[in-house]
Amino acid sequence: MVENTAAKNHPHQVFDVSINMQTQVVGSKWLDDDGRTKRTGTVWTASAHIITAVIGSGVLSLAWAIAQLGWIAGPAVMFLFSLVTYYTSTLLSACYRSGDPVNGKRNYTYMDAVRTNLGGAKVKLCGFVQYLNLFGVAIGYTIASSISMMAIKRSNCFHKSGGKNPCHINANPYMIAFGIAEIIFSQIPDFDQLWWLSILAAVMSFTYSTIGLGLGIAQVVENGKAMGSVTGISIGANVTPTQKIWRSFQALGDIAFAYSYSIILIEIQDTVRSPPSESKTMKKATLISVAVTTLFYMLCGCFGYAAFGDMSPGNLLTGFGFYNPYWLLDIANVAIVVHLVGAYQVYCQPLFAFVEKAAAQRYPDSGFITKDIKIPVPGFRPFNLNLFRSVWRTLFVVFTTVISMLLPFFNDIVGLLGALGFWPLTVYFPVEMYIAQKKIPKWSTRWLCLQILSAACLVITIAAAAGSIAGVVGDLKSVKPFQTSY
């Protein structure tokens, strides 16, 4: 009876009677203040999750983004995005607990924080934008991974043929291969059990970013000068004035996407142990992560632009700005694929958890949804297989893979995702929740400054979305569904 009741109250958890008896005696040893299993996350695991989320495929489009904006505006915009992201992330991390920052009620998800601090229709709006963005990221990462896998195949093909063979390859088998890998990894139940994959993915992101940086520096040395100009890509020879405007706007979206991790910040914070308070740990993790990623972004973006100038490719390691050493490019692209396998999971876990929690609340008596089956694993704890989780996550991965085959244009999708997620999730909701939580008076100096920040970011988001939509419309004219080749 004890097991059945517990299972109904806490779906997807299998309780052992002996552990329950022990936790009644020494509850603090086993459970946190909210009755859940003790959290074990630290500054370093939180930083690994953030770096895995942030140094994603977005870093590879930064040379292209700086090429659109030029030597002054490009790095300046990147630095401003980093400051805004860090500042609004500290505001958001303060919303994890309501009331007292140490003992207040926990908000387990971004939506919970919005529900507690703002309420009303804003909760549904937040959920819609957040989960649509996470869904979009899954598509973007599927496309990016297939491009890297094809780049490995093509670089070896080029090498064997001495550059005579155009080496056109169909993208679909590579997207399907990535989807199969994600179906397997999506069976990891939650964030807490994902830490090892996050750390591996973070290491991979540093690997390919460093290779991209090194090749960029080598190319600059070989050229004997830094390419590029103060105003960016030249009008006339390469683009029309209208294209220049649209591409500059799209570059803003690409840079915004490169910093978009606020959508999973609260979920990452919910893995962190206390004391110290979760907000203190998260602020440190955010500072470390944003500082490290900004340094990498500046180096990769600037040296990529210095190496290729106006001809900077949309994806630094697969746009074939570099041909040799081909084996080093292969290592970099393998690292991208491994990183994207982990990043896909980091982004999708909140979406998985949302659907599974909603289903368990709606159908608490359904064995298919709430019952876990213990599968013995030699040398490890038994694996808890949940049939609903397995089926729903598999269908989700299949669906995102099919859409990726329909819309395989990496740069424009990246820009559009960055634009759609940046203002509402990185700026608007954190600012509004902070104002509500701290009871900042309307029209006070602080209130005005926060609103000006929010309005300025809204303008950037609209411009970036317009540029990316123009790019997608252009792509749709030339791309045939399910017949993409590079």
PDB file of N, CA, C and O in Angstrom, residues 36 54 114-115 124 126 132 139 172 209 248 260-261 294 300 313 336 371 377 402-403 424 460 463 465 480:
ATOM      1  N   ARG A  36      11.529  16.709  -1.814  1.00  0.00           N
ATOM      2  CA  ARG A  36      12.129  16.007  -2.955  1.00  0.00           C
ATOM      3  C   ARG A  36      13.527  15.508  -2.590  1.00  0.00           C
ATOM      4  O   ARG A  36      14.135  16.001  -1.650  1.00  0.00           O
ATOM      5  N   VAL A  54      24.788  27.268 -24.084  1.00  0.00           N
ATOM      6  CA  VAL A  54      25.162  28.529 -24.726  1.00  0.00           C
ATOM      7  C   VAL A  54      26.149  28.327 -25.868  1.00  0.00           C
ATOM      8  O   VAL A  54      25.917  28.771 -26.985  1.00  0.00           O
ATOM      9  N   VAL A 114       6.797  32.515 -13.397  1.00  0.00           N
ATOM     10  CA  VAL A 114       5.877  33.510 -13.975  1.00  0.00           C
ATOM     11  C   VAL A 114       4.516  33.422 -13.291  1.00  0.00           C
ATOM     12  O   VAL A 114       3.898  34.442 -12.982  1.00  0.00           O
ATOM     13  N   ARG A 115       4.049  32.201 -13.035  1.00  0.00           N
ATOM     14  CA  ARG A 115       2.745  32.017 -12.369  1.00  0.00           C
ATOM     15  C   ARG A 115       2.741  32.647 -10.989  1.00  0.00           C
ATOM     16  O   ARG A 115       1.784  33.314 -10.593  1.00  0.00           O
ATOM     17  N   LYS A 124       0.392  31.543 -19.602  1.00  0.00           N
ATOM     18  CA  LYS A 124       0.178  30.792 -20.850  1.00  0.00           C
ATOM     19  C   LYS A 124       1.070  31.329 -21.966  1.00  0.00           C
ATOM     20  O   LYS A 124       1.626  30.561 -22.758  1.00  0.00           O
ATOM     21  N   CYS A 126       3.987  32.800 -21.613  1.00  0.00           N
ATOM     22  CA  CYS A 126       5.349  32.356 -21.315  1.00  0.00           C
ATOM     23  C   CYS A 126       5.537  30.903 -21.728  1.00  0.00           C
ATOM     24  O   CYS A 126       6.520  30.553 -22.380  1.00  0.00           O
ATOM     25  N   LEU A 132       7.688  26.500 -27.446  1.00  0.00           N
ATOM     26  CA  LEU A 132       7.849  26.613 -28.897  1.00  0.00           C
ATOM     27  C   LEU A 132       9.324  26.813 -29.231  1.00  0.00           C
ATOM     28  O   LEU A 132       9.853  26.233 -30.186  1.00  0.00           O
ATOM     29  N   ILE A 139      14.899  21.326 -33.531  1.00  0.00           N
ATOM     30  CA  ILE A 139      14.971  21.276 -34.994  1.00  0.00           C
ATOM     31  C   ILE A 139      16.298  21.868 -35.476  1.00  0.00           C
ATOM     32  O   ILE A 139      16.991  21.292 -36.318  1.00  0.00           O
ATOM     33  N   ASN A 172      19.312  13.694 -45.499  1.00  0.00           N
ATOM     34  CA  ASN A 172      18.314  12.923 -44.739  1.00  0.00           C
ATOM     35  C   ASN A 172      18.884  11.766 -43.909  1.00  0.00           C
ATOM     36  O   ASN A 172      18.521  11.619 -42.737  1.00  0.00           O
ATOM     37  N   SER A 209      35.294  24.912 -30.735  1.00  0.00           N
ATOM     38  CA  SER A 209      35.491  26.364 -30.743  1.00  0.00           C
ATOM     39  C   SER A 209      36.980  26.689 -30.832  1.00  0.00           C
ATOM     40  O   SER A 209      37.392  27.605 -31.552  1.00  0.00           O
ATOM     41  N   SER A 248      21.919  42.266 -41.930  1.00  0.00           N
ATOM     42  CA  SER A 248      22.357  42.871 -40.663  1.00  0.00           C
ATOM     43  C   SER A 248      21.360  42.552 -39.551  1.00  0.00           C
ATOM     44  O   SER A 248      21.747  42.246 -38.424  1.00  0.00           O
ATOM     45  N   SER A 260      21.165  32.486 -25.994  1.00  0.00           N
ATOM     46  CA  SER A 260      19.829  32.156 -25.474  1.00  0.00           C
ATOM     47  C   SER A 260      19.843  30.908 -24.597  1.00  0.00           C
ATOM     48  O   SER A 260      19.813  29.803 -25.101  1.00  0.00           O
ATOM     49  N   TYR A 261      19.943  31.117 -23.297  1.00  0.00           N
ATOM     50  CA  TYR A 261      19.788  29.970 -22.394  1.00  0.00           C
ATOM     51  C   TYR A 261      18.839  30.289 -21.238  1.00  0.00           C
ATOM     52  O   TYR A 261      18.556  29.431 -20.403  1.00  0.00           O
ATOM     53  N   THR A 294      31.609  34.571 -23.829  1.00  0.00           N
ATOM     54  CA  THR A 294      31.844  35.830 -24.546  1.00  0.00           C
ATOM     55  C   THR A 294      33.282  35.900 -25.065  1.00  0.00           C
ATOM     56  O   THR A 294      33.525  36.334 -26.199  1.00  0.00           O
ATOM     57  N   CYS A 300      36.399  33.618 -31.690  1.00  0.00           N
ATOM     58  CA  CYS A 300      35.984  32.833 -32.868  1.00  0.00           C
ATOM     59  C   CYS A 300      35.383  33.737 -33.943  1.00  0.00           C
ATOM     60  O   CYS A 300      35.711  33.626 -35.125  1.00  0.00           O
ATOM     61  N   PRO A 313      31.846  32.230 -44.076  1.00  0.00           N
ATOM     62  CA  PRO A 313      30.732  31.288 -44.281  1.00  0.00           C
ATOM     63  C   PRO A 313      29.732  31.333 -43.127  1.00  0.00           C
ATOM     64  O   PRO A 313      30.066  31.738 -42.013  1.00  0.00           O
ATOM     65  N   ILE A 336      31.351  18.718 -32.633  1.00  0.00           N
ATOM     66  CA  ILE A 336      30.069  19.429 -32.768  1.00  0.00           C
ATOM     67  C   ILE A 336      28.912  18.450 -32.621  1.00  0.00           C
ATOM     68  O   ILE A 336      27.945  18.714 -31.894  1.00  0.00           O
ATOM     69  N   LYS A 371       3.145   4.479 -14.022  1.00  0.00           N
ATOM     70  CA  LYS A 371       3.860   3.317 -13.477  1.00  0.00           C
ATOM     71  C   LYS A 371       5.271   3.205 -14.045  1.00  0.00           C
ATOM     72  O   LYS A 371       5.489   3.325 -15.241  1.00  0.00           O
ATOM     73  N   VAL A 377      20.140  -3.283 -13.836  1.00  0.00           N
ATOM     74  CA  VAL A 377      21.355  -2.945 -14.593  1.00  0.00           C
ATOM     75  C   VAL A 377      22.544  -3.409 -13.760  1.00  0.00           C
ATOM     76  O   VAL A 377      22.773  -2.878 -12.669  1.00  0.00           O
ATOM     77  N   VAL A 402      11.608  14.873 -38.728  1.00  0.00           N
ATOM     78  CA  VAL A 402      10.862  15.035 -39.990  1.00  0.00           C
ATOM     79  C   VAL A 402      10.788  16.511 -40.386  1.00  0.00           C
ATOM     80  O   VAL A 402      11.001  16.873 -41.551  1.00  0.00           O
ATOM     81  N   ILE A 403      10.514  17.393 -39.425  1.00  0.00           N
ATOM     82  CA  ILE A 403      10.442  18.830 -39.722  1.00  0.00           C
ATOM     83  C   ILE A 403      11.813  19.345 -40.162  1.00  0.00           C
ATOM     84  O   ILE A 403      11.911  20.198 -41.057  1.00  0.00           O
ATOM     85  N   PRO A 424      11.140  38.095 -25.197  1.00  0.00           N
ATOM     86  CA  PRO A 424      10.198  37.654 -24.151  1.00  0.00           C
ATOM     87  C   PRO A 424      10.842  36.875 -23.018  1.00  0.00           C
ATOM     88  O   PRO A 424      10.559  37.122 -21.849  1.00  0.00           O
ATOM     89  N   ILE A 460      15.171  45.393 -31.054  1.00  0.00           N
ATOM     90  CA  ILE A 460      16.189  44.501 -31.636  1.00  0.00           C
ATOM     91  C   ILE A 460      15.553  43.182 -32.072  1.00  0.00           C
ATOM     92  O   ILE A 460      15.845  42.655 -33.157  1.00  0.00           O
ATOM     93  N   ALA A 463      13.510  43.618 -35.294  1.00  0.00           N
ATOM     94  CA  ALA A 463      14.418  43.754 -36.441  1.00  0.00           C
ATOM     95  C   ALA A 463      15.035  42.403 -36.816  1.00  0.00           C
ATOM     96  O   ALA A 463      15.084  42.026 -37.996  1.00  0.00           O
ATOM     97  N   ALA A 465      13.886  39.361 -36.140  1.00  0.00           N
ATOM     98  CA  ALA A 465      12.855  38.454 -36.663  1.00  0.00           C
ATOM     99  C   ALA A 465      12.545  38.784 -38.115  1.00  0.00           C
ATOM    100  O   ALA A 465      12.409  37.885 -38.963  1.00  0.00           O
ATOM    101  N   LYS A 480      13.795  22.066 -51.851  1.00  0.00           N
ATOM    102  CA  LYS A 480      12.720  21.082 -52.017  1.00  0.00           C
ATOM    103  C   LYS A 480      12.675  20.193 -50.785  1.00  0.00           C
ATOM    104  O   LYS A 480      13.716  19.646 -50.373  1.00  0.00           O
TER     105      LYS A 480
END
